[in-house]
C-alpha positions as semicolon CSV with decimal commas, in nm:
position;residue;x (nm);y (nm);z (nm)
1;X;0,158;5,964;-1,088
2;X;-0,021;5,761;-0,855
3;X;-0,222;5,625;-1,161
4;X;0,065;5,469;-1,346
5;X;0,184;5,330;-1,038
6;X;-0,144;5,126;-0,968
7;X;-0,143;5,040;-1,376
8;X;0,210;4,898;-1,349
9;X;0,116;4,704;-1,048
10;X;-0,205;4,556;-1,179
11;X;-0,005;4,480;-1,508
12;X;0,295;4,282;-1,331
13;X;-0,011;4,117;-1,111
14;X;-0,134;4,017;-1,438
15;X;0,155;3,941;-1,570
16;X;0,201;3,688;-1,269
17;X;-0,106;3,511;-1,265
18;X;-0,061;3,461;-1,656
19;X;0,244;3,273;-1,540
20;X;0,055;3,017;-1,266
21;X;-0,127;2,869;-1,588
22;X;-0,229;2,534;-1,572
23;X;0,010;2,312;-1,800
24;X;-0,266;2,067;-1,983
25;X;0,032;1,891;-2,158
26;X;0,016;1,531;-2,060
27;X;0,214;1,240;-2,100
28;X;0,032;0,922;-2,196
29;X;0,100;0,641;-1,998
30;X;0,278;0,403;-2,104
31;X;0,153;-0,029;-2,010
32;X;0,357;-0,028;-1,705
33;X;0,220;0,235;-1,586
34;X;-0,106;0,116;-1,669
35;X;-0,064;-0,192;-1,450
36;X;0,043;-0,032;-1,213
37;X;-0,237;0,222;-1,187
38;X;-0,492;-0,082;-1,248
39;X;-0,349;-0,382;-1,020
40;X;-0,214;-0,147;-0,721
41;X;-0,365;-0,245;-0,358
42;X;-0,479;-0,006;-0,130
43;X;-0,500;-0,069;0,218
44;X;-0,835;0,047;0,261
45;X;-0,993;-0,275;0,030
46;X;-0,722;-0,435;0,253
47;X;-0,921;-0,378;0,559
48;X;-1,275;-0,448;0,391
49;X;-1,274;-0,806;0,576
50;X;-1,517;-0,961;0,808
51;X;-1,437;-1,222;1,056
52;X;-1,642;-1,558;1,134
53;X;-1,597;-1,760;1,441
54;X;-1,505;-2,125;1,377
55;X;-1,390;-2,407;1,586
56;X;-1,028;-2,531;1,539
57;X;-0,839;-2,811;1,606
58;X;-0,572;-2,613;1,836
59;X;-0,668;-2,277;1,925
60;X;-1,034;-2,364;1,992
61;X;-1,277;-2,101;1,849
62;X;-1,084;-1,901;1,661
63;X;-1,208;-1,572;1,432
64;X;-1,096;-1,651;1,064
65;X;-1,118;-1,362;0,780
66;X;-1,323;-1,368;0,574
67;X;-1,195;-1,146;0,261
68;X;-1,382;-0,982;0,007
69;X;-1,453;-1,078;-0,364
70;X;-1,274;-0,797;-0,521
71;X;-0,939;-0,907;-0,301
72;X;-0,990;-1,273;-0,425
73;X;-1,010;-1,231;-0,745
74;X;-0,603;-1,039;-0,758
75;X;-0,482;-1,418;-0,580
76;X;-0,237;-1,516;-0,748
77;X;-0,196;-1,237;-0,937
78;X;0,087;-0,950;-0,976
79;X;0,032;-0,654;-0,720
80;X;0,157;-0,332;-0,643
81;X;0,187;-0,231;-0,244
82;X;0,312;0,043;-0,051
83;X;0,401;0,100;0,338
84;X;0,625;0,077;0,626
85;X;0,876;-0,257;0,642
86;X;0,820;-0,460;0,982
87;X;1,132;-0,689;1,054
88;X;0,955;-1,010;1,174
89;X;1,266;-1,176;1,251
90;X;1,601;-1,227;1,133
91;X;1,442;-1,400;0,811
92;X;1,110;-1,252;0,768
93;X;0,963;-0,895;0,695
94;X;0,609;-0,786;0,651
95;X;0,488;-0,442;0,510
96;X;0,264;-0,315;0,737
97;X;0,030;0,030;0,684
98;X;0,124;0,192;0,956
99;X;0,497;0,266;1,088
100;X;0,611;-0,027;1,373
101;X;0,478;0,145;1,669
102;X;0,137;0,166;1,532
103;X;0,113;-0,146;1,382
104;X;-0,167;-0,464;1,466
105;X;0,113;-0,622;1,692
106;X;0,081;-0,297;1,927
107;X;-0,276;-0,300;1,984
108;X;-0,391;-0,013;1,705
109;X;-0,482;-0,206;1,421
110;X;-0,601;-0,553;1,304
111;X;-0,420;-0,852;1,137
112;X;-0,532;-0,683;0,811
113;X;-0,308;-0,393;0,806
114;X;-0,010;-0,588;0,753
115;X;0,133;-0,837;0,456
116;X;0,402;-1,100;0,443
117;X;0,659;-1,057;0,248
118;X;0,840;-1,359;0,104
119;X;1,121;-1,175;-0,163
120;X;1,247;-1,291;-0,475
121;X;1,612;-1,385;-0,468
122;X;1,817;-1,306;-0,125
123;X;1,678;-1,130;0,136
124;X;1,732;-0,737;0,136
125;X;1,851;-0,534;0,421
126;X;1,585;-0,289;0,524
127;X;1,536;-0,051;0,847
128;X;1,219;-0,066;1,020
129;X;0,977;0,201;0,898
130;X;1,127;0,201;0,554
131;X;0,835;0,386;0,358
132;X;0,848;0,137;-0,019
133;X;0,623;-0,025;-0,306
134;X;0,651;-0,405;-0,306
135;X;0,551;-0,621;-0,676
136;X;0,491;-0,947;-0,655
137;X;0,230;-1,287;-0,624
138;X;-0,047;-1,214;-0,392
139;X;-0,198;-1,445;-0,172
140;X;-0,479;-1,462;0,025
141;X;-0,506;-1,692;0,318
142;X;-0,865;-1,773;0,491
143;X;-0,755;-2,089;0,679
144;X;-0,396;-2,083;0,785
145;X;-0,414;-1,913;1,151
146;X;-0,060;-1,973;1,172
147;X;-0,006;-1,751;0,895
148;X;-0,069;-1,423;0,749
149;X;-0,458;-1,324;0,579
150;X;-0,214;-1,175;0,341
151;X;0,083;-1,280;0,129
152;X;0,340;-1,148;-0,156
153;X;0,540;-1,391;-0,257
154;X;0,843;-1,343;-0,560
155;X;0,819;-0,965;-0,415
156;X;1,078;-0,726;-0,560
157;X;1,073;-0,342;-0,425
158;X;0,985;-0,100;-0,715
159;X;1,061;0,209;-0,527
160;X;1,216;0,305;-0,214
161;X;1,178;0,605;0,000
């Protein structure tokens, strides 16, 4: 008895691990998705910058970024970005890597971590920490100090969570 007990076991084990097979059906991707996948940021080539110390007119020496080949060559080009909205003011909004309380204007990051956001159309109404993907133009900015190392301008939010 105990025999047929164990065998009826092992077979519903069996039975149940047959069940937990992989699914190798794919989609295939179709060319928005394929932009996406190939003109998508990341913050982490965000924050491959170096800094040089230059003179200027106003702020007397004053670190400017340098940025990095691979992050000039998507200027003025469509992007893909996700984080956490940062109200700036009542007109401006940034996405930013980390949520508010952690971001560069707190003391835990650098200017690198965050990205102005100009939008296309009005402007939305979004809470602070509001987790989304931004499209749109991006810019980079070496000289400005009065302005952001990084821009998207035209952006649009593709998703929202």
């Amino acid at each position: 008895m105990r025999n047929s007990i164990k065998f009826v076991v092992a077979l519903c084990v069996f039975f149940s691990l047959l069940s937990f097979e992989k699914n190798t059906k794919s989609l295939p991707l179709s060319k928005d998705n394929a932009t996406i996948a190939n003109d998508t940021l990341t913050w982490k080539l965000l924050g491959d910058i170096k800094y040089i110390r230059k003179k200027h007119a106003t702020y007397g020496e004053v670190e400017f970024p340098q940025v990095n080949l691979k992050l000039k060559s998507y200027h003025n080009k469509t992007v893909f970005l996700t984080g956490f909205i940062v109200p700036i003011d009542a007109k401006n909004y940034a996405l930013s890597k980390n949520v508010f309380a952690s971001c560069f204007f707190c003391g835990k990051s650098g200017p690198e971590t965050i990205t102005g956001l100009k939008f296309k159309g009005g402007l939305p109404k979004l809470k602070t920490d509001t987790y989304l993907t931004i499209k749109g133009t991006f810019k980079v900015n070496e000289t400005d100090v009065d302005n952001w190392i990084y821009n998207i301008e035209n952006a649009e939010i593709v998703s929202k969570n």
